[in-house]
């Protein structure tokens, strides 16, 4: 039995090998204490690649995991994110879990990353967390802020955070 539940939304387009690497790294590093519902939102323009992604996703068998393939035609990254969130919003509001959102080019490296993020949301005043590679930042864009007595230093403004990995709390999602 899993201690927590979460959604992992991954957005992809025309890169089967990236999706496979993403899912493989997820499977090797995720905690068995978290039940995951994984949504793979695909906007591939190449039908052969879309078919590879769909077949791979639909044949995945992993404990404590349900995987759903979502196909969108000519969709933007925002459309893919909104499509994933629309699926989550169909749930009973009281059962919406923590949501992780990423692009398919992300690779998970450290086992237990999921518990660390979930526990950070539970034990801090933050209702969302964002990670991105600091090599992509504008060095002049550090943003300093204090929230609920906890210091926060962002390396970029929200508008310039590229390649981000988003973590959204259920509390935030039920307010939106």
Short mmCIF file of N, CA and C in Angstrom, two decimals:
data_model
loop_
_atom_site.label_atom_id
_atom_site.label_comp_id
_atom_site.label_asym_id
_atom_site.label_seq_id
_atom_site.Cartn_x
_atom_site.Cartn_y
_atom_site.Cartn_z
N UNK A 1 0.82 -1.19 0.00
CA UNK A 1 0.00 0.00 0.00
C UNK A 1 0.86 1.25 0.00
N UNK A 2 0.53 2.19 -0.88
CA UNK A 2 1.29 3.43 -0.99
C UNK A 2 0.85 4.41 0.11
N UNK A 3 1.80 5.16 0.61
CA UNK A 3 1.55 6.15 1.65
C UNK A 3 0.96 7.44 1.06
N UNK A 4 1.38 7.78 -0.17
CA UNK A 4 0.94 9.00 -0.84
C UNK A 4 0.46 8.65 -2.25
N UNK A 5 -0.25 9.60 -2.87
CA UNK A 5 -0.58 9.45 -4.29
C UNK A 5 -0.16 10.72 -5.00
N UNK A 6 0.16 10.57 -6.29
CA UNK A 6 0.62 11.71 -7.08
C UNK A 6 0.31 11.48 -8.54
N UNK A 7 0.31 12.58 -9.28
CA UNK A 7 0.18 12.55 -10.73
C UNK A 7 1.50 12.99 -11.31
N UNK A 8 1.94 12.31 -12.34
CA UNK A 8 3.10 12.74 -13.11
C UNK A 8 2.61 13.01 -14.52
N UNK A 9 2.67 14.27 -14.94
CA UNK A 9 2.29 14.64 -16.29
C UNK A 9 3.53 14.90 -17.11
N UNK A 10 3.64 14.24 -18.25
CA UNK A 10 4.79 14.45 -19.12
C UNK A 10 4.29 14.88 -20.49
N UNK A 11 4.90 15.93 -21.02
CA UNK A 11 4.54 16.47 -22.32
C UNK A 11 5.59 16.04 -23.34
N UNK A 12 5.15 15.56 -24.50
CA UNK A 12 6.12 15.08 -25.48
C UNK A 12 5.70 15.38 -26.91
N UNK A 13 6.72 15.41 -27.78
CA UNK A 13 6.48 15.64 -29.21
C UNK A 13 7.64 15.06 -30.02
N UNK A 14 7.35 14.04 -30.80
CA UNK A 14 8.27 13.49 -31.80
C UNK A 14 9.58 12.94 -31.25
N UNK A 15 9.66 12.56 -29.98
CA UNK A 15 10.93 12.08 -29.44
C UNK A 15 10.71 10.83 -28.59
N UNK A 16 10.50 9.70 -29.26
CA UNK A 16 10.24 8.45 -28.57
C UNK A 16 11.37 8.08 -27.60
N UNK A 17 12.62 8.21 -28.03
CA UNK A 17 13.75 7.82 -27.16
C UNK A 17 13.76 8.66 -25.88
N UNK A 18 13.36 9.92 -25.96
CA UNK A 18 13.31 10.77 -24.77
C UNK A 18 12.21 10.27 -23.81
N UNK A 19 11.06 9.92 -24.38
CA UNK A 19 9.95 9.42 -23.55
C UNK A 19 10.39 8.14 -22.84
N UNK A 20 11.04 7.25 -23.58
CA UNK A 20 11.49 5.99 -23.01
C UNK A 20 12.51 6.24 -21.89
N UNK A 21 13.48 7.12 -22.12
CA UNK A 21 14.47 7.44 -21.09
C UNK A 21 13.81 8.09 -19.87
N UNK A 22 12.85 8.98 -20.12
CA UNK A 22 12.11 9.62 -19.03
C UNK A 22 11.42 8.57 -18.17
N UNK A 23 10.66 7.70 -18.80
CA UNK A 23 9.89 6.67 -18.08
C UNK A 23 10.83 5.69 -17.36
N UNK A 24 11.90 5.28 -18.04
CA UNK A 24 12.86 4.36 -17.41
C UNK A 24 13.50 4.98 -16.17
N UNK A 25 13.91 6.25 -16.27
CA UNK A 25 14.52 6.90 -15.11
C UNK A 25 13.50 7.09 -14.00
N UNK A 26 12.25 7.39 -14.36
CA UNK A 26 11.17 7.50 -13.37
C UNK A 26 10.99 6.17 -12.64
N UNK A 27 10.90 5.08 -13.39
CA UNK A 27 10.69 3.77 -12.79
C UNK A 27 11.84 3.35 -11.87
N UNK A 28 13.05 3.76 -12.17
CA UNK A 28 14.22 3.37 -11.36
C UNK A 28 14.43 4.25 -10.13
N UNK A 29 13.81 5.42 -10.09
CA UNK A 29 14.08 6.35 -8.99
C UNK A 29 12.86 6.66 -8.12
N UNK A 30 11.67 6.32 -8.57
CA UNK A 30 10.47 6.66 -7.80
C UNK A 30 10.37 5.78 -6.56
N UNK A 31 9.67 6.28 -5.57
CA UNK A 31 9.49 5.56 -4.32
C UNK A 31 8.29 4.62 -4.41
N UNK A 32 8.40 3.48 -3.78
CA UNK A 32 7.26 2.55 -3.73
C UNK A 32 6.19 3.04 -2.75
N UNK A 33 6.49 4.10 -2.00
CA UNK A 33 5.51 4.68 -1.08
C UNK A 33 4.55 5.65 -1.76
N UNK A 34 4.70 5.82 -3.07
CA UNK A 34 3.84 6.75 -3.81
C UNK A 34 3.12 6.00 -4.93
N UNK A 35 1.79 6.08 -4.92
CA UNK A 35 0.99 5.57 -6.03
C UNK A 35 0.95 6.67 -7.08
N UNK A 36 1.32 6.37 -8.32
CA UNK A 36 1.34 7.36 -9.39
C UNK A 36 0.31 7.07 -10.46
N UNK A 37 -0.35 8.14 -10.91
CA UNK A 37 -1.10 8.09 -12.15
C UNK A 37 -0.30 8.96 -13.11
N UNK A 38 0.21 8.35 -14.18
CA UNK A 38 1.08 9.04 -15.12
C UNK A 38 0.28 9.35 -16.38
N UNK A 39 0.26 10.63 -16.75
CA UNK A 39 -0.37 11.07 -17.99
C UNK A 39 0.73 11.45 -18.97
N UNK A 40 0.74 10.81 -20.12
CA UNK A 40 1.68 11.16 -21.18
C UNK A 40 0.88 11.89 -22.26
N UNK A 41 1.10 13.20 -22.36
CA UNK A 41 0.39 14.04 -23.32
C UNK A 41 1.28 14.22 -24.54
N UNK A 42 0.84 13.70 -25.66
CA UNK A 42 1.65 13.63 -26.88
C UNK A 42 1.05 14.49 -27.99
N UNK A 43 1.88 15.31 -28.59
CA UNK A 43 1.46 16.10 -29.75
C UNK A 43 2.38 15.85 -30.94
N UNK A 44 2.86 14.61 -31.05
CA UNK A 44 3.76 14.26 -32.14
C UNK A 44 3.10 14.50 -33.49
N UNK A 45 3.86 15.09 -34.41
CA UNK A 45 3.38 15.31 -35.77
C UNK A 45 3.73 14.13 -36.66
N UNK A 46 4.65 13.30 -36.22
CA UNK A 46 5.05 12.10 -36.96
C UNK A 46 4.21 10.93 -36.43
N UNK A 47 3.33 10.40 -37.27
CA UNK A 47 2.41 9.35 -36.81
C UNK A 47 3.14 8.08 -36.39
N UNK A 48 4.27 7.77 -37.00
CA UNK A 48 5.03 6.58 -36.62
C UNK A 48 5.58 6.74 -35.19
N UNK A 49 6.09 7.92 -34.90
CA UNK A 49 6.61 8.19 -33.54
C UNK A 49 5.46 8.18 -32.54
N UNK A 50 4.35 8.80 -32.90
CA UNK A 50 3.18 8.80 -32.00
C UNK A 50 2.74 7.37 -31.70
N UNK A 51 2.75 6.52 -32.69
CA UNK A 51 2.37 5.12 -32.50
C UNK A 51 3.36 4.40 -31.59
N UNK A 52 4.65 4.67 -31.75
CA UNK A 52 5.67 4.07 -30.87
C UNK A 52 5.44 4.49 -29.42
N UNK A 53 5.21 5.78 -29.22
CA UNK A 53 5.00 6.30 -27.87
C UNK A 53 3.74 5.67 -27.26
N UNK A 54 2.65 5.67 -28.00
CA UNK A 54 1.39 5.10 -27.50
C UNK A 54 1.56 3.62 -27.14
N UNK A 55 2.16 2.83 -28.04
CA UNK A 55 2.36 1.40 -27.77
C UNK A 55 3.24 1.16 -26.56
N UNK A 56 4.30 1.94 -26.44
CA UNK A 56 5.20 1.80 -25.29
C UNK A 56 4.45 2.11 -23.99
N UNK A 57 3.73 3.23 -23.98
CA UNK A 57 3.00 3.67 -22.78
C UNK A 57 1.90 2.68 -22.41
N UNK A 58 1.14 2.24 -23.39
CA UNK A 58 0.01 1.36 -23.11
C UNK A 58 0.45 -0.04 -22.66
N UNK A 59 1.69 -0.42 -22.91
CA UNK A 59 2.18 -1.73 -22.50
C UNK A 59 3.04 -1.71 -21.24
N UNK A 60 3.15 -0.56 -20.61
CA UNK A 60 3.93 -0.47 -19.37
C UNK A 60 3.18 -1.14 -18.23
N UNK A 61 3.89 -1.92 -17.47
CA UNK A 61 3.33 -2.56 -16.27
C UNK A 61 4.29 -2.23 -15.13
N UNK A 62 3.81 -1.48 -14.17
CA UNK A 62 4.64 -1.06 -13.04
C UNK A 62 3.77 -1.09 -11.79
N UNK A 63 4.27 -1.63 -10.68
CA UNK A 63 3.47 -1.62 -9.44
C UNK A 63 3.15 -0.20 -8.99
N UNK A 64 2.00 -0.04 -8.39
CA UNK A 64 1.56 1.27 -7.86
C UNK A 64 1.55 2.36 -8.92
N UNK A 65 1.26 1.98 -10.16
CA UNK A 65 1.28 2.96 -11.25
C UNK A 65 0.18 2.66 -12.26
N UNK A 66 -0.52 3.71 -12.65
CA UNK A 66 -1.46 3.63 -13.77
C UNK A 66 -0.97 4.64 -14.80
N UNK A 67 -0.88 4.23 -16.06
CA UNK A 67 -0.37 5.10 -17.12
C UNK A 67 -1.47 5.36 -18.14
N UNK A 68 -1.65 6.63 -18.50
CA UNK A 68 -2.68 7.04 -19.45
C UNK A 68 -2.02 7.82 -20.59
N UNK A 69 -2.29 7.41 -21.81
CA UNK A 69 -1.78 8.10 -23.00
C UNK A 69 -2.85 9.07 -23.49
N UNK A 70 -2.47 10.35 -23.67
CA UNK A 70 -3.37 11.38 -24.17
C UNK A 70 -2.81 11.91 -25.49
N UNK A 71 -3.58 11.86 -26.54
CA UNK A 71 -3.12 12.31 -27.86
C UNK A 71 -3.76 13.64 -28.19
N UNK A 72 -2.93 14.62 -28.56
CA UNK A 72 -3.40 15.94 -28.98
C UNK A 72 -2.79 16.23 -30.35
N UNK A 73 -3.56 16.81 -31.23
CA UNK A 73 -3.06 17.17 -32.56
C UNK A 73 -2.80 18.66 -32.62
N UNK A 74 -1.62 19.03 -33.11
CA UNK A 74 -1.23 20.44 -33.27
C UNK A 74 -1.41 21.24 -31.97
N UNK A 75 -0.95 20.69 -30.88
CA UNK A 75 -1.12 21.34 -29.59
C UNK A 75 0.18 22.02 -29.15
N UNK A 76 0.04 23.10 -28.42
CA UNK A 76 1.19 23.79 -27.84
C UNK A 76 1.54 23.14 -26.50
N UNK A 77 2.66 23.54 -25.93
CA UNK A 77 3.06 23.04 -24.61
C UNK A 77 1.99 23.39 -23.58
N UNK A 78 1.44 24.58 -23.68
CA UNK A 78 0.38 25.00 -22.76
C UNK A 78 -0.85 24.12 -22.93
N UNK A 79 -1.20 23.80 -24.18
CA UNK A 79 -2.34 22.91 -24.42
C UNK A 79 -2.12 21.55 -23.77
N UNK A 80 -0.89 21.03 -23.85
CA UNK A 80 -0.58 19.73 -23.25
C UNK A 80 -0.72 19.79 -21.72
N UNK A 81 -0.17 20.83 -21.12
CA UNK A 81 -0.29 21.01 -19.67
C UNK A 81 -1.75 21.12 -19.26
N UNK A 82 -2.50 21.93 -19.99
CA UNK A 82 -3.92 22.10 -19.68
C UNK A 82 -4.70 20.81 -19.88
N UNK A 83 -4.32 20.02 -20.89
CA UNK A 83 -4.97 18.73 -21.12
C UNK A 83 -4.77 17.77 -19.95
N UNK A 84 -3.56 17.76 -19.42
CA UNK A 84 -3.26 16.92 -18.25
C UNK A 84 -4.07 17.40 -17.05
N UNK A 85 -4.05 18.71 -16.80
CA UNK A 85 -4.80 19.25 -15.67
C UNK A 85 -6.31 19.03 -15.83
N UNK A 86 -6.81 19.10 -17.06
CA UNK A 86 -8.24 18.83 -17.29
C UNK A 86 -8.61 17.41 -16.88
N UNK A 87 -7.71 16.46 -17.14
CA UNK A 87 -7.96 15.08 -16.71
C UNK A 87 -8.01 14.99 -15.18
N UNK A 88 -7.10 15.69 -14.52
CA UNK A 88 -7.06 15.67 -13.05
C UNK A 88 -8.31 16.33 -12.48
N UNK A 89 -8.76 17.42 -13.10
CA UNK A 89 -9.94 18.13 -12.60
C UNK A 89 -11.23 17.32 -12.72
N UNK A 90 -11.21 16.22 -13.44
CA UNK A 90 -12.37 15.33 -13.51
C UNK A 90 -12.53 14.53 -12.22
N UNK A 91 -11.48 14.50 -11.41
CA UNK A 91 -11.51 13.75 -10.15
C UNK A 91 -12.33 14.51 -9.12
N UNK A 92 -12.71 13.83 -8.07
CA UNK A 92 -13.31 14.45 -6.91
C UNK A 92 -12.28 15.42 -6.32
N UNK A 93 -12.68 16.66 -6.08
CA UNK A 93 -11.75 17.70 -5.61
C UNK A 93 -10.98 17.27 -4.35
N UNK A 94 -11.60 16.47 -3.50
CA UNK A 94 -10.94 16.07 -2.26
C UNK A 94 -9.85 15.01 -2.50
N UNK A 95 -9.81 14.44 -3.71
CA UNK A 95 -8.83 13.39 -3.95
C UNK A 95 -7.69 13.81 -4.88
N UNK A 96 -7.62 15.11 -5.22
CA UNK A 96 -6.54 15.57 -6.10
C UNK A 96 -5.21 15.49 -5.34
N UNK A 97 -4.24 14.76 -5.89
CA UNK A 97 -2.95 14.61 -5.22
C UNK A 97 -1.95 15.67 -5.66
N UNK A 98 -0.72 15.53 -5.21
CA UNK A 98 0.39 16.34 -5.69
C UNK A 98 0.57 16.06 -7.18
N UNK A 99 0.87 17.09 -7.94
CA UNK A 99 1.07 16.91 -9.38
C UNK A 99 2.49 17.35 -9.76
N UNK A 100 3.18 16.47 -10.47
CA UNK A 100 4.49 16.77 -11.05
C UNK A 100 4.28 16.95 -12.54
N UNK A 101 4.84 18.01 -13.13
CA UNK A 101 4.73 18.26 -14.57
C UNK A 101 6.12 18.46 -15.15
N UNK A 102 6.39 17.79 -16.28
CA UNK A 102 7.71 17.90 -16.90
C UNK A 102 7.63 17.65 -18.40
N UNK A 103 8.69 18.02 -19.09
CA UNK A 103 8.84 17.66 -20.49
C UNK A 103 9.57 16.33 -20.56
N UNK A 104 9.49 15.67 -21.71
CA UNK A 104 10.05 14.33 -21.86
C UNK A 104 11.57 14.29 -21.86
N UNK A 105 12.23 15.43 -21.92
CA UNK A 105 13.69 15.42 -21.93
C UNK A 105 14.31 15.46 -20.53
N UNK A 106 13.49 15.38 -19.51
CA UNK A 106 13.98 15.33 -18.14
C UNK A 106 14.38 13.89 -17.78
N UNK A 107 15.44 13.76 -17.01
CA UNK A 107 15.87 12.45 -16.51
C UNK A 107 15.94 12.51 -15.00
N UNK A 108 15.30 11.58 -14.32
CA UNK A 108 15.36 11.50 -12.86
C UNK A 108 16.65 10.80 -12.47
N UNK A 109 17.36 11.35 -11.48
CA UNK A 109 18.67 10.82 -11.13
C UNK A 109 18.73 10.17 -9.76
N UNK A 110 18.00 10.71 -8.80
CA UNK A 110 18.17 10.27 -7.42
C UNK A 110 16.92 9.58 -6.90
N UNK A 111 17.08 8.38 -6.38
CA UNK A 111 15.96 7.62 -5.84
C UNK A 111 15.30 8.39 -4.70
N UNK A 112 13.98 8.37 -4.68
CA UNK A 112 13.23 9.03 -3.61
C UNK A 112 12.95 10.51 -3.85
N UNK A 113 13.23 11.01 -5.05
CA UNK A 113 12.96 12.42 -5.36
C UNK A 113 11.50 12.77 -5.10
N UNK A 114 10.60 11.84 -5.40
CA UNK A 114 9.17 12.10 -5.28
C UNK A 114 8.77 12.37 -3.83
N UNK A 115 9.28 11.57 -2.91
CA UNK A 115 8.97 11.79 -1.49
C UNK A 115 9.52 13.12 -0.99
N UNK A 116 10.71 13.47 -1.44
CA UNK A 116 11.30 14.75 -1.02
C UNK A 116 10.43 15.94 -1.43
N UNK A 117 9.92 15.92 -2.66
CA UNK A 117 9.06 17.00 -3.12
C UNK A 117 7.72 16.99 -2.39
N UNK A 118 7.11 15.84 -2.24
CA UNK A 118 5.82 15.75 -1.55
C UNK A 118 5.95 16.23 -0.11
N UNK A 119 6.98 15.79 0.58
CA UNK A 119 7.18 16.20 1.97
C UNK A 119 7.53 17.68 2.07
N UNK A 120 8.24 18.23 1.08
CA UNK A 120 8.53 19.67 1.08
C UNK A 120 7.24 20.47 0.96
N UNK A 121 6.31 20.02 0.13
CA UNK A 121 5.02 20.71 0.01
C UNK A 121 4.23 20.62 1.31
N UNK A 122 4.34 19.49 1.99
CA UNK A 122 3.58 19.30 3.22
C UNK A 122 4.18 20.08 4.39
N UNK A 123 5.49 20.28 4.38
CA UNK A 123 6.18 20.84 5.55
C UNK A 123 6.68 22.26 5.38
N UNK A 124 6.33 22.91 4.29
CA UNK A 124 6.71 24.31 4.08
C UNK A 124 5.45 25.09 3.70
N UNK A 125 5.53 26.40 3.71
CA UNK A 125 4.35 27.18 3.32
C UNK A 125 4.15 27.25 1.80
N UNK A 126 5.05 26.67 1.02
CA UNK A 126 4.93 26.73 -0.43
C UNK A 126 3.84 25.82 -0.94
N UNK A 127 3.14 26.26 -1.97
CA UNK A 127 2.07 25.48 -2.58
C UNK A 127 2.46 24.99 -3.97
N UNK A 128 3.62 25.43 -4.44
CA UNK A 128 4.18 24.90 -5.68
C UNK A 128 5.70 25.06 -5.62
N UNK A 129 6.40 24.18 -6.30
CA UNK A 129 7.85 24.22 -6.36
C UNK A 129 8.24 24.12 -7.83
N UNK A 130 9.32 24.78 -8.20
CA UNK A 130 9.79 24.73 -9.58
C UNK A 130 11.30 24.49 -9.56
N UNK A 131 11.75 23.55 -10.37
CA UNK A 131 13.18 23.32 -10.54
C UNK A 131 13.52 23.50 -12.00
N UNK A 132 14.64 24.15 -12.25
CA UNK A 132 15.15 24.20 -13.61
C UNK A 132 16.67 24.33 -13.53
N UNK A 133 17.32 24.04 -14.61
CA UNK A 133 18.78 24.07 -14.68
C UNK A 133 19.27 25.51 -14.63
N UNK A 134 20.10 25.84 -13.64
CA UNK A 134 20.56 27.22 -13.47
C UNK A 134 21.43 27.71 -14.62
N UNK A 135 21.93 26.81 -15.46
CA UNK A 135 22.72 27.25 -16.61
C UNK A 135 21.85 27.99 -17.62
N UNK A 136 20.51 27.88 -17.50
CA UNK A 136 19.61 28.54 -18.43
C UNK A 136 19.19 29.93 -17.95
N UNK A 137 19.66 30.32 -16.79
CA UNK A 137 19.15 31.56 -16.22
C UNK A 137 19.91 32.79 -16.68
N UNK A 138 19.25 33.91 -16.55
CA UNK A 138 19.87 35.20 -16.74
C UNK A 138 20.49 35.58 -15.40
N UNK A 139 21.83 35.75 -15.33
CA UNK A 139 22.48 35.98 -14.03
C UNK A 139 21.98 37.23 -13.30
N UNK A 140 21.33 38.15 -14.00
CA UNK A 140 20.85 39.37 -13.36
C UNK A 140 19.43 39.23 -12.83
N UNK A 141 18.84 38.04 -12.93
CA UNK A 141 17.41 37.92 -12.62
C UNK A 141 17.09 37.25 -11.28
N UNK A 142 18.03 37.22 -10.34
CA UNK A 142 17.73 36.64 -9.03
C UNK A 142 16.56 37.38 -8.38
N UNK A 143 15.60 36.64 -7.87
CA UNK A 143 14.44 37.21 -7.21
C UNK A 143 14.46 36.70 -5.78
N UNK A 144 14.47 37.60 -4.80
CA UNK A 144 14.49 37.20 -3.39
C UNK A 144 13.15 37.53 -2.76
N UNK A 145 12.65 36.58 -1.96
CA UNK A 145 11.33 36.74 -1.37
C UNK A 145 11.26 35.91 -0.09
N UNK A 146 10.43 36.33 0.85
CA UNK A 146 10.17 35.56 2.05
C UNK A 146 8.69 35.19 2.06
N UNK A 147 8.41 33.91 2.25
CA UNK A 147 7.03 33.41 2.30
C UNK A 147 6.86 32.67 3.61
N UNK A 148 5.94 33.11 4.44
CA UNK A 148 5.66 32.43 5.70
C UNK A 148 6.89 32.25 6.57
N UNK A 149 7.81 33.22 6.54
CA UNK A 149 9.01 33.14 7.36
C UNK A 149 10.14 32.32 6.76
N UNK A 150 9.91 31.73 5.60
CA UNK A 150 10.93 30.92 4.94
C UNK A 150 11.49 31.71 3.77
N UNK A 151 12.83 31.85 3.72
CA UNK A 151 13.46 32.58 2.62
C UNK A 151 13.42 31.79 1.33
N UNK A 152 13.24 32.49 0.24
CA UNK A 152 13.20 31.87 -1.07
C UNK A 152 14.04 32.72 -2.01
N UNK A 153 14.93 32.09 -2.75
CA UNK A 153 15.70 32.79 -3.77
C UNK A 153 15.44 32.08 -5.09
N UNK A 154 14.84 32.79 -6.01
CA UNK A 154 14.60 32.24 -7.35
C UNK A 154 15.72 32.71 -8.26
N UNK A 155 16.16 31.87 -9.13
CA UNK A 155 17.23 32.22 -10.05
C UNK A 155 16.70 32.89 -11.31
N UNK A 156 15.40 32.94 -11.47
CA UNK A 156 14.78 33.60 -12.62
C UNK A 156 13.35 33.95 -12.28
N UNK A 157 12.82 34.89 -13.02
CA UNK A 157 11.41 35.21 -12.84
C UNK A 157 10.58 34.07 -13.40
N UNK A 158 9.31 34.02 -13.06
CA UNK A 158 8.43 32.95 -13.54
C UNK A 158 8.38 32.92 -15.07
N UNK A 159 8.45 34.09 -15.69
CA UNK A 159 8.37 34.16 -17.16
C UNK A 159 9.60 33.60 -17.86
N UNK A 160 10.74 33.57 -17.17
CA UNK A 160 11.96 33.12 -17.86
C UNK A 160 12.46 31.76 -17.38
N UNK A 161 11.66 31.02 -16.63
CA UNK A 161 12.05 29.68 -16.18
C UNK A 161 11.79 28.70 -17.30
N UNK A 162 12.83 28.34 -18.03
CA UNK A 162 12.68 27.42 -19.17
C UNK A 162 13.08 26.02 -18.74
N UNK A 163 12.46 25.01 -19.32
CA UNK A 163 12.80 23.64 -19.02
C UNK A 163 12.49 23.26 -17.58
N UNK A 164 11.46 23.82 -17.03
CA UNK A 164 11.17 23.66 -15.62
C UNK A 164 10.48 22.33 -15.31
N UNK A 165 10.67 21.89 -14.08
CA UNK A 165 9.98 20.74 -13.51
C UNK A 165 9.07 21.33 -12.43
N UNK A 166 7.78 21.23 -12.62
CA UNK A 166 6.82 21.86 -11.72
C UNK A 166 6.23 20.83 -10.77
N UNK A 167 6.04 21.26 -9.52
CA UNK A 167 5.36 20.45 -8.51
C UNK A 167 4.24 21.32 -7.95
N UNK A 168 3.01 20.84 -8.06
CA UNK A 168 1.84 21.62 -7.64
C UNK A 168 1.12 20.86 -6.54
N UNK A 169 0.77 21.58 -5.48
CA UNK A 169 0.06 20.93 -4.37
C UNK A 169 -1.42 20.81 -4.68
N UNK A 170 -2.07 19.86 -4.03
CA UNK A 170 -3.52 19.71 -4.21
C UNK A 170 -4.25 20.95 -3.72
N UNK A 171 -3.73 21.59 -2.68
CA UNK A 171 -4.36 22.80 -2.14
C UNK A 171 -4.36 23.90 -3.19
N UNK A 172 -3.26 24.07 -3.89
CA UNK A 172 -3.18 25.08 -4.94
C UNK A 172 -4.16 24.76 -6.07
N UNK A 173 -4.21 23.50 -6.48
CA UNK A 173 -5.06 23.12 -7.61
C UNK A 173 -6.54 23.25 -7.30
N UNK A 174 -6.94 23.02 -6.07
CA UNK A 174 -8.37 23.15 -5.74
C UNK A 174 -8.79 24.61 -5.67
N UNK A 175 -7.83 25.54 -5.52
CA UNK A 175 -8.13 26.96 -5.50
C UNK A 175 -8.22 27.56 -6.89
N UNK A 176 -7.60 26.91 -7.86
CA UNK A 176 -7.52 27.48 -9.22
C UNK A 176 -8.82 27.24 -9.96
#
